[in-house]
PDB file of C-alpha atoms in Angstrom:
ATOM      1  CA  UNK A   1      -5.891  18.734 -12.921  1.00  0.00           C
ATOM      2  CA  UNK A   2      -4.841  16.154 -10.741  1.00  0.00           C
ATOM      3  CA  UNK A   3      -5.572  14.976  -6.900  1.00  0.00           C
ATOM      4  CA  UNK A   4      -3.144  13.674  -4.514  1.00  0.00           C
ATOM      5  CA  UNK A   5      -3.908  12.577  -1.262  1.00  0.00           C
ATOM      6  CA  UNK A   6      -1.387  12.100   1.204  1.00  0.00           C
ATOM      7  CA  UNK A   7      -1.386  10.006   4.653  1.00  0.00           C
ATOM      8  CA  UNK A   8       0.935   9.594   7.607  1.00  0.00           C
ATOM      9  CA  UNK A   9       0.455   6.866  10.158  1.00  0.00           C
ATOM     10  CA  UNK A  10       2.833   5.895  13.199  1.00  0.00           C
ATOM     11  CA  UNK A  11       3.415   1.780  13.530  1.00  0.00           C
ATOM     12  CA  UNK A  12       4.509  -0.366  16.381  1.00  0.00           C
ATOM     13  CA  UNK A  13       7.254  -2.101  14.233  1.00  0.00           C
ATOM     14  CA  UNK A  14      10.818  -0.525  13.281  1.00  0.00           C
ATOM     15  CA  UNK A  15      11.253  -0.115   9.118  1.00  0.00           C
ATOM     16  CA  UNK A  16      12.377  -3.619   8.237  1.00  0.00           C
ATOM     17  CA  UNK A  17       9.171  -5.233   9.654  1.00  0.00           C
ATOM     18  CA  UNK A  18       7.233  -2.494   7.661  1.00  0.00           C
ATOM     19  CA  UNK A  19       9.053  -3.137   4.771  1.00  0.00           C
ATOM     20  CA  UNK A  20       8.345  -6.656   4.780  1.00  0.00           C
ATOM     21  CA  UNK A  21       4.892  -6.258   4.948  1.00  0.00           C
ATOM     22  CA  UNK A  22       4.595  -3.949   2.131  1.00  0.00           C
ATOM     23  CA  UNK A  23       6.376  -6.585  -0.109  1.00  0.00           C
ATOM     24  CA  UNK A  24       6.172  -9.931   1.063  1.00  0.00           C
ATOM     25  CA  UNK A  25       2.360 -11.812  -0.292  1.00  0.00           C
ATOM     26  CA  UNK A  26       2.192 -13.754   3.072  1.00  0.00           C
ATOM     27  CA  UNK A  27       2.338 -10.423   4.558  1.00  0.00           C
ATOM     28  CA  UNK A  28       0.033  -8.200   1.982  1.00  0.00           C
ATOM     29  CA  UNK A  29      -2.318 -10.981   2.370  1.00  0.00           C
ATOM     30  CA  UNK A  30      -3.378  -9.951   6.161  1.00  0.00           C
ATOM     31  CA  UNK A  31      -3.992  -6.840   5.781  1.00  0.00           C
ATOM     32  CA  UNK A  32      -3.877  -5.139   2.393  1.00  0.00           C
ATOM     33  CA  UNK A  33      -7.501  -4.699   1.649  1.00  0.00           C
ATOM     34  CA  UNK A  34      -9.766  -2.366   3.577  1.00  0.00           C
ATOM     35  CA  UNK A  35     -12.618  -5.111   3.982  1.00  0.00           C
ATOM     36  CA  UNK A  36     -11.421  -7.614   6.259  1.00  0.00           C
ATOM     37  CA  UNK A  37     -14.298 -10.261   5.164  1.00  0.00           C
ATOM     38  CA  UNK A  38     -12.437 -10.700   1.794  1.00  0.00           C
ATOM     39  CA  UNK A  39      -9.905 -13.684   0.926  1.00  0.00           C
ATOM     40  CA  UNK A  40      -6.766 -11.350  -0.331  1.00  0.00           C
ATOM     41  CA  UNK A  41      -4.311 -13.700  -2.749  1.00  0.00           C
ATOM     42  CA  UNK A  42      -1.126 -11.288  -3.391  1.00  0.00           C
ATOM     43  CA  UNK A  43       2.076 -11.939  -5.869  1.00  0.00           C
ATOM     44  CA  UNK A  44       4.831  -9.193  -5.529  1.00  0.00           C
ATOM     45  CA  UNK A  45       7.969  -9.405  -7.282  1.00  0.00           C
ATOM     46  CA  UNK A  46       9.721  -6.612  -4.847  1.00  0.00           C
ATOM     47  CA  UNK A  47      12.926  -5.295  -7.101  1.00  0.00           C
ATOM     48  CA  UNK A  48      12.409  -2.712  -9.752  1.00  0.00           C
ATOM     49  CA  UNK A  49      11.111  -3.227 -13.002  1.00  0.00           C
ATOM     50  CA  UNK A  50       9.291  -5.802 -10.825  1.00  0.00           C
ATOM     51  CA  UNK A  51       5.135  -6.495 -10.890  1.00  0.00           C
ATOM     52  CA  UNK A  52       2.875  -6.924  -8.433  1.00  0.00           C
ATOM     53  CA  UNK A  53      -0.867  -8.143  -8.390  1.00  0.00           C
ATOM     54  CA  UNK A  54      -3.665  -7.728  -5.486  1.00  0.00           C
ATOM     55  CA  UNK A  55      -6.751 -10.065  -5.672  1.00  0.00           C
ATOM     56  CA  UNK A  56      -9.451  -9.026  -2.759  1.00  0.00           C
ATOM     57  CA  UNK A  57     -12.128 -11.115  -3.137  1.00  0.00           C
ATOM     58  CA  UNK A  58     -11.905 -11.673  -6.869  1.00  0.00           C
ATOM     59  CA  UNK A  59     -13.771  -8.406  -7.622  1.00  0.00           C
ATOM     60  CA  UNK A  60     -10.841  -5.605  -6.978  1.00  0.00           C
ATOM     61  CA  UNK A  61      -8.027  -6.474  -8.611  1.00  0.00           C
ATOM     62  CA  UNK A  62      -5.040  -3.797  -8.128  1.00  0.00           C
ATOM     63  CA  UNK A  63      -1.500  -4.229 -10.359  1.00  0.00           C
ATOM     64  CA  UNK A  64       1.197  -2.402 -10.662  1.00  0.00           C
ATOM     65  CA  UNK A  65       4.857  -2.404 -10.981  1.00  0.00           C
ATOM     66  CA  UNK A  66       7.880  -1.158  -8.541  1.00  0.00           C
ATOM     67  CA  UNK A  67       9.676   2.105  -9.909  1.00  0.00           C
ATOM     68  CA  UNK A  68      11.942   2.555  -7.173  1.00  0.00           C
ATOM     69  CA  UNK A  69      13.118   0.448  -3.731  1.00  0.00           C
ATOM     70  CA  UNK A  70      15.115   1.615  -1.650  1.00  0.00           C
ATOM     71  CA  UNK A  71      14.908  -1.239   1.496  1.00  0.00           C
ATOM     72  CA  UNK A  72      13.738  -0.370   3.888  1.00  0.00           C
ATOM     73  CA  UNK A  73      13.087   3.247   3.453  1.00  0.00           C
ATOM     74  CA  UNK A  74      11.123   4.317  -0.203  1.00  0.00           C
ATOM     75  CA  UNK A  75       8.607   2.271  -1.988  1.00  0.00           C
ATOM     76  CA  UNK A  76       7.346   3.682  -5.132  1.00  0.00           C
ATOM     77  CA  UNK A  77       5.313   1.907  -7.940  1.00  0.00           C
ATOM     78  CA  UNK A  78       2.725   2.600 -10.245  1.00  0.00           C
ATOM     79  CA  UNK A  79      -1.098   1.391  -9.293  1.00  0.00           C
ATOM     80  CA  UNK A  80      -3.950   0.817 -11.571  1.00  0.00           C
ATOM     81  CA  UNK A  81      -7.440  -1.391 -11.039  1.00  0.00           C
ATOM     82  CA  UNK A  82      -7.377  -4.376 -13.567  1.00  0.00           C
ATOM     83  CA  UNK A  83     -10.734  -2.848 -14.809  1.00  0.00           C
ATOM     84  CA  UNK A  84      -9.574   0.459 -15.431  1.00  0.00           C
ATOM     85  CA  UNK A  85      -7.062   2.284 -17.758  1.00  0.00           C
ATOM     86  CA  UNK A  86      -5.782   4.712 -15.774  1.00  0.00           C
ATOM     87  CA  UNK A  87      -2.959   4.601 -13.812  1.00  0.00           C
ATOM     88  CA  UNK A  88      -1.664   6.831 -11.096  1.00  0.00           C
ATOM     89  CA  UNK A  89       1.549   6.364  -8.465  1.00  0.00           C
ATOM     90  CA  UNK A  90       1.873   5.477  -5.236  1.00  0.00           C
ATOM     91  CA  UNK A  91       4.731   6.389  -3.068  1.00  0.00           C
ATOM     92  CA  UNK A  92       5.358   5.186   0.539  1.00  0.00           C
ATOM     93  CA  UNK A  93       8.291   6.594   3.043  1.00  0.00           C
ATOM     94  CA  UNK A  94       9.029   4.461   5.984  1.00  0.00           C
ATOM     95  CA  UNK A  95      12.005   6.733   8.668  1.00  0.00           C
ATOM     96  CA  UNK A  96      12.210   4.876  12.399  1.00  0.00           C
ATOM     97  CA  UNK A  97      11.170   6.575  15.275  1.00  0.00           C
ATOM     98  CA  UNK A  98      11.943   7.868  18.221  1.00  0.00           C
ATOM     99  CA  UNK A  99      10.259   5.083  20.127  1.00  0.00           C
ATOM    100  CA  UNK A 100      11.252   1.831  17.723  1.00  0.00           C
ATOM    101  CA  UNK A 101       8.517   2.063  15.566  1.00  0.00           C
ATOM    102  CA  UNK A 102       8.049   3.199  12.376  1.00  0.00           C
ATOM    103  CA  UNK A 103       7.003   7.150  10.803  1.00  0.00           C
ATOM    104  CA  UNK A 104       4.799   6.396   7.516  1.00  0.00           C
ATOM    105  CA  UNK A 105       4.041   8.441   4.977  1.00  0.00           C
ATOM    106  CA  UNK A 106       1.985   7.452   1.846  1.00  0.00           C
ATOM    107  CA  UNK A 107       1.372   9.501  -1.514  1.00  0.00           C
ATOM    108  CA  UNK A 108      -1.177   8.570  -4.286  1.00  0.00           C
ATOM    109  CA  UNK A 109      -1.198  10.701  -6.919  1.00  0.00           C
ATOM    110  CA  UNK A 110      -2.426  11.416 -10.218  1.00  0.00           C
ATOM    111  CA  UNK A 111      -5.750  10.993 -10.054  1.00  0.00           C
ATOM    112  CA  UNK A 112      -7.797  12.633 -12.482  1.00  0.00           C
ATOM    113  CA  UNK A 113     -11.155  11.908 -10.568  1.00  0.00           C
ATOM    114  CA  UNK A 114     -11.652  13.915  -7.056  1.00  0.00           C
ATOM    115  CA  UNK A 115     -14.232  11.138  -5.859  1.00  0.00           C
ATOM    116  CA  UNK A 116     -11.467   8.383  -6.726  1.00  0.00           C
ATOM    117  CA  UNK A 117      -9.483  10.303  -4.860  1.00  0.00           C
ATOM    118  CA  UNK A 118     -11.547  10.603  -2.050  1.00  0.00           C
ATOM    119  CA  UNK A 119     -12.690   6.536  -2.323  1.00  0.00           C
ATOM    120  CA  UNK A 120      -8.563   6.003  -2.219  1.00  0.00           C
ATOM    121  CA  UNK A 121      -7.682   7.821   1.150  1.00  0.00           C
ATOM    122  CA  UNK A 122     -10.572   5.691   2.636  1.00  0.00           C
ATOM    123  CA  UNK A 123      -9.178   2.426   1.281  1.00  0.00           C
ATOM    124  CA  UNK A 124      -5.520   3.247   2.417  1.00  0.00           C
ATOM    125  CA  UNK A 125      -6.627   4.600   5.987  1.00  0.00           C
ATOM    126  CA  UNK A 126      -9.146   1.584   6.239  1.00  0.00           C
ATOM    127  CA  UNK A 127      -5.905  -1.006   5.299  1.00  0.00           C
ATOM    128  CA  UNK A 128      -3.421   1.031   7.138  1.00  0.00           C
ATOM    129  CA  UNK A 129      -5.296   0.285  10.051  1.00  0.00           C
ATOM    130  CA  UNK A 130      -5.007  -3.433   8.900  1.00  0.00           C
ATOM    131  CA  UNK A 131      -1.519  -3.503   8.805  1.00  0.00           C
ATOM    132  CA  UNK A 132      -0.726  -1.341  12.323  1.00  0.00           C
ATOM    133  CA  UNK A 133      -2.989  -4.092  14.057  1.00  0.00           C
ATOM    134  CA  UNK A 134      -0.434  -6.697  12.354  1.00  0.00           C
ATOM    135  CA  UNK A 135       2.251  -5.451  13.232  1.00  0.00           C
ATOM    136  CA  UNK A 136       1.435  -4.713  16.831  1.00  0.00           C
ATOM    137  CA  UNK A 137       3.134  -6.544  19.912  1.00  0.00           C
ATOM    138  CA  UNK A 138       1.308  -9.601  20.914  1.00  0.00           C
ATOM    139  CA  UNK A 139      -0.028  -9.312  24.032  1.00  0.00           C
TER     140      UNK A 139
END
């Protein structure tokens, strides 16, 4: 059996800023890792076929590569820990808003593990949080 969890956040940036940050390493480097005391280094290769690589703090390591792009609206790629063997999918829908932001949804699924699972949804709402703070309006 496997777990998917499944989160939807609202941002304060319309789809193309989103996207950006969801692919560019300048941009993944600010906020994609739920502990904000570790130095992120990112490489992303945004096109299908594509690889990318997540270094927080030299201990969590994330790779994957991009199955499907569709700018600025569908992100999907595989995800696996550099540590582990298994490998399950992330998939992340960015639609605009109403109000000039940005409607969210992420899917990770395939895991085999329910505590994984669990640990997962943390991480994402954790760096979600990350990324809505970067992506809000100066003041």
């Amino acid at each position: 059996m496997s777990t998917t969890i499944r989160i939807e956040r609202a941002l304060p940036a319309e789809p193309a800023r989103v996207w950006e940050a969801w692919t560019q390493p300048d941009l993944m480097d600010r906020w994609f890792c739920p502990n904000p005391e570790l130095r992120v280094s990112s490489h992303a290769d945004a096109r299908e076929g594509g690889a990318f690589r997540v270094n927080m703090g030299g201990e969590y390591i994330v790779v994957g590569s991009y199955t499907r792009l569709e700018q600025p609206a569908v992100l999907e790629s595989t995800w696996q820990w550099e540590h582990e063997t298994h490998t399950t999918l992330l998939r992340v829908e960015l639609a605009p808003d109403d109000d000039g932001g940005t409607d969210l949804v992420l899917t990770h699924a395939d895991f085999t593990d329910e505590a994984d699972a669990e640990g997962t949804r943390q991480g994402w709402e954790l760096s979600l949080d990350r990324l809505a703070a970067l992506l809000a309006p100066a003041p």
